[in-house]
Short mmCIF file of C-alpha atoms and ligand atoms in Angstrom, two decimals:
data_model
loop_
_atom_site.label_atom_id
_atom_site.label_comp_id
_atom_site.label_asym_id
_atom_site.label_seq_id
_atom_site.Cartn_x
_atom_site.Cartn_y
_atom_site.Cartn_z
CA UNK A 907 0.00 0.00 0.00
CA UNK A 908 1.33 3.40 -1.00
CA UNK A 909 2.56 5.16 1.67
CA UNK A 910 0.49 8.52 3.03
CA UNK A 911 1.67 11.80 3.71
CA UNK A 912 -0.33 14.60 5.21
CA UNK A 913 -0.22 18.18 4.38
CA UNK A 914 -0.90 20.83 6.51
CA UNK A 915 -1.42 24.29 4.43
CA UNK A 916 -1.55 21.69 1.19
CA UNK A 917 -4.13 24.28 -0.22
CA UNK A 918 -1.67 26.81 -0.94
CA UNK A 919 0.84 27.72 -3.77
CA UNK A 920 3.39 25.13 -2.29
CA UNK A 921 0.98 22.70 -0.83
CA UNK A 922 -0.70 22.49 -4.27
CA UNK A 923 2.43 21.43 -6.43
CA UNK A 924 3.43 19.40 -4.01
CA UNK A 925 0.39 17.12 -3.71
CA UNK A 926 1.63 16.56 -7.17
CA UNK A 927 5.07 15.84 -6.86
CA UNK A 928 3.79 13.56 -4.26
CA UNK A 929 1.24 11.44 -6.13
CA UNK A 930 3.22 11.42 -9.27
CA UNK A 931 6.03 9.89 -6.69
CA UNK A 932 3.53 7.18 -5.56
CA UNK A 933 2.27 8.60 -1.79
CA UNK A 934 -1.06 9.09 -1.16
CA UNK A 935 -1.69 12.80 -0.30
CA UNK A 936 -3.96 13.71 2.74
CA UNK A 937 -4.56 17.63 3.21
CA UNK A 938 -5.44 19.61 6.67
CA UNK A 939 -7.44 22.14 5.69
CA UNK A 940 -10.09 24.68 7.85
CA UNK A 941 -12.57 24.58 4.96
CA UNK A 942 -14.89 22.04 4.33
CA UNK A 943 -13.31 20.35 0.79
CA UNK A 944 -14.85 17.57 -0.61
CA UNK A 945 -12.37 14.32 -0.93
CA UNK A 946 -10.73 13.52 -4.79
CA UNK A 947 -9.91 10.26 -6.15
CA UNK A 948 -6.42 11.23 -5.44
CA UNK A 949 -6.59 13.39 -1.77
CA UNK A 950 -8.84 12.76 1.11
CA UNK A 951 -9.05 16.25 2.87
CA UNK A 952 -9.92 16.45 6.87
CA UNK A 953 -10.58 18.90 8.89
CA UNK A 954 -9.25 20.73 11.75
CA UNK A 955 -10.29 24.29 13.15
CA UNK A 956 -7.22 25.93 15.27
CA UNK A 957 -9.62 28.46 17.38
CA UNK A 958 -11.40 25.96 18.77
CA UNK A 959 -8.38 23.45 19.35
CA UNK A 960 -10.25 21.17 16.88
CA UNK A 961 -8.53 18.31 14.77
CA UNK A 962 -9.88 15.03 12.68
CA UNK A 963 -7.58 13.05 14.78
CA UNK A 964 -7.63 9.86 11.67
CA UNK A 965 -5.80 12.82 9.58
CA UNK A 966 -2.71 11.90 11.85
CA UNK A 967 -3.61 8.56 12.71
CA UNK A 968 -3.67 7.75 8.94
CA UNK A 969 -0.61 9.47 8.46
CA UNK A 970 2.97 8.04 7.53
CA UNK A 971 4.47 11.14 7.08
CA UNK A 972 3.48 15.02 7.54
CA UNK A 973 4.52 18.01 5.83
CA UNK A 974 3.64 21.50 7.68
CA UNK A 975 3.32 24.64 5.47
CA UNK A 976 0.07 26.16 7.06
CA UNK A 977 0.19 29.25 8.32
CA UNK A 978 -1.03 32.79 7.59
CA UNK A 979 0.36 35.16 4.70
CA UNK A 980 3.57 36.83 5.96
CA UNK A 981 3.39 40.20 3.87
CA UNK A 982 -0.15 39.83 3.23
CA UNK A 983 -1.07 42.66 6.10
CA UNK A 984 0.58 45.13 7.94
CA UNK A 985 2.46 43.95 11.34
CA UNK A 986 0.43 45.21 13.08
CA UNK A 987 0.89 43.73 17.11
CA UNK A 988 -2.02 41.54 16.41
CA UNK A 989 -0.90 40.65 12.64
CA UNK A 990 2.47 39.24 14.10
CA UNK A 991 0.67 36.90 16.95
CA UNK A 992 -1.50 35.28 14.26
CA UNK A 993 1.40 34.93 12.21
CA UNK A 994 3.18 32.81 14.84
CA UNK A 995 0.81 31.56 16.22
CA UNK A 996 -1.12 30.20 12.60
CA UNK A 997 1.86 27.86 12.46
CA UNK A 998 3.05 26.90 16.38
CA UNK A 999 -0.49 26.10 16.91
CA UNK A 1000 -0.99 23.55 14.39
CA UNK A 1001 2.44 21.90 15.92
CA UNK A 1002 1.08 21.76 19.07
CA UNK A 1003 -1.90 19.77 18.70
CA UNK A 1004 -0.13 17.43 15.71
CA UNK A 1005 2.53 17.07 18.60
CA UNK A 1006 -0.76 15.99 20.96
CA UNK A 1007 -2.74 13.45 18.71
CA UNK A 1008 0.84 11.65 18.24
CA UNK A 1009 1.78 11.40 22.33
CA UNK A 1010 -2.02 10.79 23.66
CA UNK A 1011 -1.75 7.92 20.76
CA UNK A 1012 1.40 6.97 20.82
CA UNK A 1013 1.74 7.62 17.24
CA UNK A 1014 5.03 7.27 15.12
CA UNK A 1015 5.77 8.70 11.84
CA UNK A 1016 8.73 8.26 9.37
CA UNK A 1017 9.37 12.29 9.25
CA UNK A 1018 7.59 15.39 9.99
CA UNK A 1019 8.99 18.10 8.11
CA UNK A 1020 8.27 21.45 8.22
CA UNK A 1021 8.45 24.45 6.39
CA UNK A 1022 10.54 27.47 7.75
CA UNK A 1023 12.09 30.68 6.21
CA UNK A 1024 15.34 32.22 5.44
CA UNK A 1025 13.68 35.05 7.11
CA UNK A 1026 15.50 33.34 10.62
CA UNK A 1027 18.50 34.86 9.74
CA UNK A 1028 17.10 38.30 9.88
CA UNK A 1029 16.10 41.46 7.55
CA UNK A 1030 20.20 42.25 7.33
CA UNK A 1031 22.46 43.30 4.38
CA UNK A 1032 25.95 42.42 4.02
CA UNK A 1033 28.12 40.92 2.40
CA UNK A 1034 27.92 37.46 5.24
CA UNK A 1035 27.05 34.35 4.02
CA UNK A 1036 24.48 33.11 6.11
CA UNK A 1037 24.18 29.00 6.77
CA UNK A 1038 22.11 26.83 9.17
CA UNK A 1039 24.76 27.69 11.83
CA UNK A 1040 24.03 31.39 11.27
CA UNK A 1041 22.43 31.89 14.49
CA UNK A 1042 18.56 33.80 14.13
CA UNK A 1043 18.10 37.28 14.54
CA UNK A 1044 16.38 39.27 17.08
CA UNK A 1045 13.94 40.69 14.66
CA UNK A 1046 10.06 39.80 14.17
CA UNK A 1047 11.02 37.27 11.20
CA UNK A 1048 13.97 35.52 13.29
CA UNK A 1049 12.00 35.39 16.41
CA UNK A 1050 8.99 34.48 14.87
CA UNK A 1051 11.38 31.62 12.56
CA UNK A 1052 12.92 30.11 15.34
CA UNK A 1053 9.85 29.69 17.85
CA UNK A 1054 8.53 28.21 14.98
CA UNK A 1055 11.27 25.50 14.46
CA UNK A 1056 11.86 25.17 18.21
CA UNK A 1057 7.96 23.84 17.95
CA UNK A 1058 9.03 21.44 15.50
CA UNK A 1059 12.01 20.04 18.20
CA UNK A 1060 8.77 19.12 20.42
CA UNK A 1061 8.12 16.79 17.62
CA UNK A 1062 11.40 15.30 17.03
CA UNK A 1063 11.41 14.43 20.93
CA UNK A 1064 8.54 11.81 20.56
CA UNK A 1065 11.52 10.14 18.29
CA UNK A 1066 10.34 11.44 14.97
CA UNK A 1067 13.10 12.54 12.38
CA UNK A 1068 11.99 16.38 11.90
CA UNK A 1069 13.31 18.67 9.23
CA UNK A 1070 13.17 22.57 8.80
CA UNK A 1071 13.01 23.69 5.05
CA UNK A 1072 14.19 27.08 5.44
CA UNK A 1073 12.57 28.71 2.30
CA UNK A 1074 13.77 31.49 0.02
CA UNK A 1075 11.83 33.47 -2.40
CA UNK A 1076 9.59 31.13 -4.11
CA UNK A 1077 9.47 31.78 -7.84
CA UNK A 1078 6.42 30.37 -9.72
CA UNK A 1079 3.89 31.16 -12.67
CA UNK A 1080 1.41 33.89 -11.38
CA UNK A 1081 1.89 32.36 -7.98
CA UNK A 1082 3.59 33.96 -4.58
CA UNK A 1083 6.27 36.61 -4.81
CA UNK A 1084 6.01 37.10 -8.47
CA UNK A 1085 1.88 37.35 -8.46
CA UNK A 1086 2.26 40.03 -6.22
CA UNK A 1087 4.86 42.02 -8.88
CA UNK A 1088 4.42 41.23 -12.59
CA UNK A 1089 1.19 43.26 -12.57
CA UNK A 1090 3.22 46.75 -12.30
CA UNK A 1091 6.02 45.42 -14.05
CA UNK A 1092 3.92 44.25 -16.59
CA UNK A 1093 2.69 47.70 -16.92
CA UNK A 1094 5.80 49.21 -17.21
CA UNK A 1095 6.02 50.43 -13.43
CA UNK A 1096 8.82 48.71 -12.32
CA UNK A 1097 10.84 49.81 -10.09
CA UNK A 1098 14.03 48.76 -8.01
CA UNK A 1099 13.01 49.01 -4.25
CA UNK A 1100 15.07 51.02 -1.73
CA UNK A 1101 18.83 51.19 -2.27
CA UNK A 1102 17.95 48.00 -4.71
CA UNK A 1103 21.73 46.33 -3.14
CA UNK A 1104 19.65 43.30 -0.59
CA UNK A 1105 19.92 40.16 -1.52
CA UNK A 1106 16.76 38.26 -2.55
CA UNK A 1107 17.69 34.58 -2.53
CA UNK A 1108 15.14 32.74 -4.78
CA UNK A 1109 13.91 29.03 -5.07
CA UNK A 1110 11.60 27.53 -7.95
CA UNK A 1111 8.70 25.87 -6.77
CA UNK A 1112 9.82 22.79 -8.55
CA UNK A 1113 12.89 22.53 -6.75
CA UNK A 1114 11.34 23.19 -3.52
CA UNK A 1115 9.04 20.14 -3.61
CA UNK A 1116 11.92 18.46 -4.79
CA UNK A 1117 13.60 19.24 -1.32
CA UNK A 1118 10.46 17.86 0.04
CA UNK A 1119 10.47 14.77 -1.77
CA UNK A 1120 14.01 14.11 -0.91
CA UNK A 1121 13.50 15.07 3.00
CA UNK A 1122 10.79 12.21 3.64
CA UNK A 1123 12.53 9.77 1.69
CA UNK A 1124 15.97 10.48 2.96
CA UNK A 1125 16.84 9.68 6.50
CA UNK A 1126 20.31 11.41 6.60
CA UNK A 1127 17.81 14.37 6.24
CA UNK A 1128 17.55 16.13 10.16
CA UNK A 1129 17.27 19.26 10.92
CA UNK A 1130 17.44 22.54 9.25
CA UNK A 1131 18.09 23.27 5.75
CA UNK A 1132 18.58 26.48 3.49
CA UNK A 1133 16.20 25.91 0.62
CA UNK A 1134 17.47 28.79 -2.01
CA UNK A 1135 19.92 29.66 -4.48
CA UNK A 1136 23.05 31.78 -3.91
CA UNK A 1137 23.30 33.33 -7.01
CA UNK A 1138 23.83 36.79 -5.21
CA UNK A 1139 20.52 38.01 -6.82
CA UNK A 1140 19.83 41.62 -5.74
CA UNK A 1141 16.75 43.39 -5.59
CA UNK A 1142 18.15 45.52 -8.05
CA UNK A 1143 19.15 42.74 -10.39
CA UNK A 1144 15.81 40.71 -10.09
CA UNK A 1145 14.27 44.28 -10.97
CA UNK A 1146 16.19 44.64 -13.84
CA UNK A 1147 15.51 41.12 -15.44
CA UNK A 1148 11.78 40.87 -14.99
CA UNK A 1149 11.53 44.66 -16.60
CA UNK A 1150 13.81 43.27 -19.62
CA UNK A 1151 11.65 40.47 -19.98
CA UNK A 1152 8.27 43.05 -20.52
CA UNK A 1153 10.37 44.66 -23.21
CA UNK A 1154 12.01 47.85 -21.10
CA UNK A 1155 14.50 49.16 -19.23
CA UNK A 1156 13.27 50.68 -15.69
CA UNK A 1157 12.70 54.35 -16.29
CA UNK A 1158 11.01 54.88 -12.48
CA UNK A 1159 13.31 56.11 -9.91
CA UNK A 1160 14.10 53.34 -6.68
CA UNK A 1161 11.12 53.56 -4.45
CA UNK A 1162 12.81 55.52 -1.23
CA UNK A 1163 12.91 53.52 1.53
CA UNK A 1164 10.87 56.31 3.79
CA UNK A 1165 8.24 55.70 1.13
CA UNK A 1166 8.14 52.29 1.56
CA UNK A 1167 8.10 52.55 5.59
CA UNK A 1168 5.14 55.01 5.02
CA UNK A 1169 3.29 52.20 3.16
CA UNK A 1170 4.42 49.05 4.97
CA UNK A 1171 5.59 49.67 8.06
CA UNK A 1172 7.83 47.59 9.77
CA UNK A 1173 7.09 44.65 7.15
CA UNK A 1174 9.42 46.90 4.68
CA UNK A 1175 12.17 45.46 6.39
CA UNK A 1176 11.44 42.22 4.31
CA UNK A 1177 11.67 44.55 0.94
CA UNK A 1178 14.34 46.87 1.87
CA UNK A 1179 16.92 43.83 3.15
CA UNK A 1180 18.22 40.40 2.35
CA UNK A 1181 20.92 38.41 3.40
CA UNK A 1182 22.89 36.36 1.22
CA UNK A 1183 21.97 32.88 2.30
CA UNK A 1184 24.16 29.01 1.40
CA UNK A 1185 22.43 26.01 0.05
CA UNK A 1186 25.51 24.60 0.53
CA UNK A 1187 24.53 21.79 3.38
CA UNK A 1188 21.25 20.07 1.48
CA UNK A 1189 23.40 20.40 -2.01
CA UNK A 1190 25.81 17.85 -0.02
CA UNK A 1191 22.94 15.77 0.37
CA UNK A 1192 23.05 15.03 -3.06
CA UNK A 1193 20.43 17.51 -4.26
CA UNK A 1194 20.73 19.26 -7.84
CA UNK A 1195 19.13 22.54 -8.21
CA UNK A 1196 17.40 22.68 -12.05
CA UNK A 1197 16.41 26.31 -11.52
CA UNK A 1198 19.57 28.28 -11.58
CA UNK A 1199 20.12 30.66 -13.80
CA UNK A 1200 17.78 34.02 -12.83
CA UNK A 1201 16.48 35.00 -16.28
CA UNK A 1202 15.80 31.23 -17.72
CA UNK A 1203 13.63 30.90 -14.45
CA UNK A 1204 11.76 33.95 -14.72
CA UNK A 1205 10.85 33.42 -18.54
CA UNK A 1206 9.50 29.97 -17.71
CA UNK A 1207 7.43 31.51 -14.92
CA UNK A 1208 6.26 33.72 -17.69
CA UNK A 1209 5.23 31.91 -20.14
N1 NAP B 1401 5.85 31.25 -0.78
C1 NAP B 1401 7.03 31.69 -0.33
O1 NAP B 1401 7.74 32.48 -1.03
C2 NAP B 1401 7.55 31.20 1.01
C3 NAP B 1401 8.84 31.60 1.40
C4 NAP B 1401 9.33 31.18 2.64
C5 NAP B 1401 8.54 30.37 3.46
N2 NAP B 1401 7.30 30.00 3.04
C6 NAP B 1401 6.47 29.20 3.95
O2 NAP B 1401 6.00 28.04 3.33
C7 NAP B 1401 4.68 27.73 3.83
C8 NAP B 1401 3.73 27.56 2.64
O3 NAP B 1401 3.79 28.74 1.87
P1 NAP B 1401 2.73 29.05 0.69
O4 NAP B 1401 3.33 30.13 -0.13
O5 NAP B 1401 2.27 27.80 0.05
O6 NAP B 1401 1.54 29.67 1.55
P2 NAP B 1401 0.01 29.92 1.14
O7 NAP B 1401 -0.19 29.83 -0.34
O8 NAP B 1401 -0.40 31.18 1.82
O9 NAP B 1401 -0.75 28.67 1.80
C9 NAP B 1401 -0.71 28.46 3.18
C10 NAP B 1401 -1.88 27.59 3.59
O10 NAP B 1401 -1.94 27.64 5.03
C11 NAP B 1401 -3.27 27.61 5.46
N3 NAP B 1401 -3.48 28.74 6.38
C12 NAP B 1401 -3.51 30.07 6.10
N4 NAP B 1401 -3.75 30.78 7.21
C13 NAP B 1401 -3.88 29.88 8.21
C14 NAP B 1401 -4.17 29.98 9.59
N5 NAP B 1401 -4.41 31.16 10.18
N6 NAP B 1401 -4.21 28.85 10.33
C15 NAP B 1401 -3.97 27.64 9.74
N7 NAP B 1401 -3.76 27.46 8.44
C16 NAP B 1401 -3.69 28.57 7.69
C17 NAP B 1401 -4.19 27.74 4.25
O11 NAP B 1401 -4.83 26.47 4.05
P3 NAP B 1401 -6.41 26.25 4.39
O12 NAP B 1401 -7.12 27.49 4.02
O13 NAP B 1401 -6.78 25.08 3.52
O14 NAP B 1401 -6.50 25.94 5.84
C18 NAP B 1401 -3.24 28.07 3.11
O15 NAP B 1401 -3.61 27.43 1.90
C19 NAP B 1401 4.28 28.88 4.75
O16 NAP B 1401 4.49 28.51 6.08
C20 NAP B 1401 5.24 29.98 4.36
O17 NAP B 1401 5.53 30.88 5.42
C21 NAP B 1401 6.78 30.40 1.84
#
């Protein structure tokens, strides 16, 4: 019998090309959602609602493996003091009662892996190289990264291999980062934000469920691991590209950083700085990147 793995957040951009990945791999996909989804030949959805503490417990019970990427939209809002609590606590809270069904049933799994961000290292620009040693920052996206893979250590005491797929930009057509931009580039209102120099370390959505794949089926796989390319892509660069590709060179000046701070708030941290970031440790692994050169990836998320 094919083996099952259960996605939390499986409804979103990642989730949803990696239920593919996953069948076309031979698992059986299970998703967690909050809405009421009615099962597929392929994907038996379940329930669970996180206000009231509620959870299908056969989502876990049926489970072999589990893959957490639910949580709520990081730059969807403004962080506002109530924005940032949902934000942590849309994907601790989801931990915590996965982490209960398995102890009050003394349920095993082959892996839980779970998503995390390259945001750990912090909204800094320099010339570092950060890897998994890097320790997190003291900012909202470090503080908020590492509670969030500290929940995931709960896990991996029950005796459960855990791994943390710290996540770069994720490139994909009309999807996530690239939704939110190609609309004004499109246009011909492109722009390089702030002084245009931080780093914006990318990942196709391909290779990212690849990195999925590879962390259930591989059990050298523990811990955390820099999902990304370090190509040294600037915002300025990526700016560039994605303008040539509509057929101009950017006319508009950079979008000031106090204009940006005006707009954003304290979120503009996560547009106005990047760290360079290794994907050194899971390339060791064994794992080939196919998306690395910045323009071919952009055109096929174009076209
Ligand atoms: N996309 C990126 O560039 C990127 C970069 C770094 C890290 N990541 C991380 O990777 C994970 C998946 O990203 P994604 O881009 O696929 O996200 P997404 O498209 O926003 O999907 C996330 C899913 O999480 C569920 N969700 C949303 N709010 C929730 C809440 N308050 N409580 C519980 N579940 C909630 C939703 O599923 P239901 O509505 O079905 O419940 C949603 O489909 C996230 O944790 C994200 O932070 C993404």
């Amino acid at each position: 019998m094919a083996k099952n793995v259960l996605l939390t957040g499986g409804t979103g951009f990642i989730g949803k090309h990696l239920t593919d990945v996953l069948l076309d791999s031979g698992f059986s996909v299970s998703i967690l959602s909050r809405s009421d989804r009615e099962n597929t030949p392929l994907v038996t959805y379940y329930k669970w609602d996180l206000k009231k503490n509620y959870i299908d417990k056969n989502a876990i019970l049926n489970a072999d493996y589990i893959i957490h990427l639910a949580g709520e939209g990081i730059v969807e809002k403004r962080w506002t003091k109530n924005r940032k609590k949902v934000i942590l606590e849309s994907r601790i809270q989801p931990i915590e009662l996965i982490f209960s069904v398995l102890k009050e049933n003394n349920k095993t799994l082959d892996a839980f892996v779970s998503a995390s961000a390259i945001g750990i290292y912090g909204a800094i620009t320099s010339h570092k190289i950060c890897d998994e040693n890097t320790p997190p920052a003291n900012d909202f996206l470090g503080t908020t990264c590492q509670e969030w893979e500290s929940s995931v250590d709960k896990i991996n005491s029950l005796g459960i291999r855990t791994v943390k797929v710290r996540t770069g930009i994720v490139f994909g057509k009309n999807e996530g980062f690239l939704k939110k931009l190609v609309p004004s580039f499109k246009s011909g209102f492109g722009a390089v934000l702030g002084t245009g120099k931080q780093y914006l370390p990318w990942i196709h959505v391909e290779d990212l469920c690849q990195i999925y794949l590879k962390a259930i089926l591989d059990q050298e796989m523990i811990g955390p691991y820099n999902a990304c390319i370090t190509d040294n892509t600037t915002n300025s660069r990526f700016s560039k590209e994605l303008a040539k590709l509509f057929g101009y060179s950017i006319w508009l000046p950079k979008v000031p950083p106090f204009l940006l701070k005006i707009v954003l708030g304290e979120m503009s941290d996560a547009v106005l700085e990047g760290q360079r970031v290794s994907s050194e440790k899971i390339q060791k692994m064994g794992f080939e990147f196919q998306f690395t050169d910045l323009e071919k990836t952009l055109v096929s998320c174009l076209h």
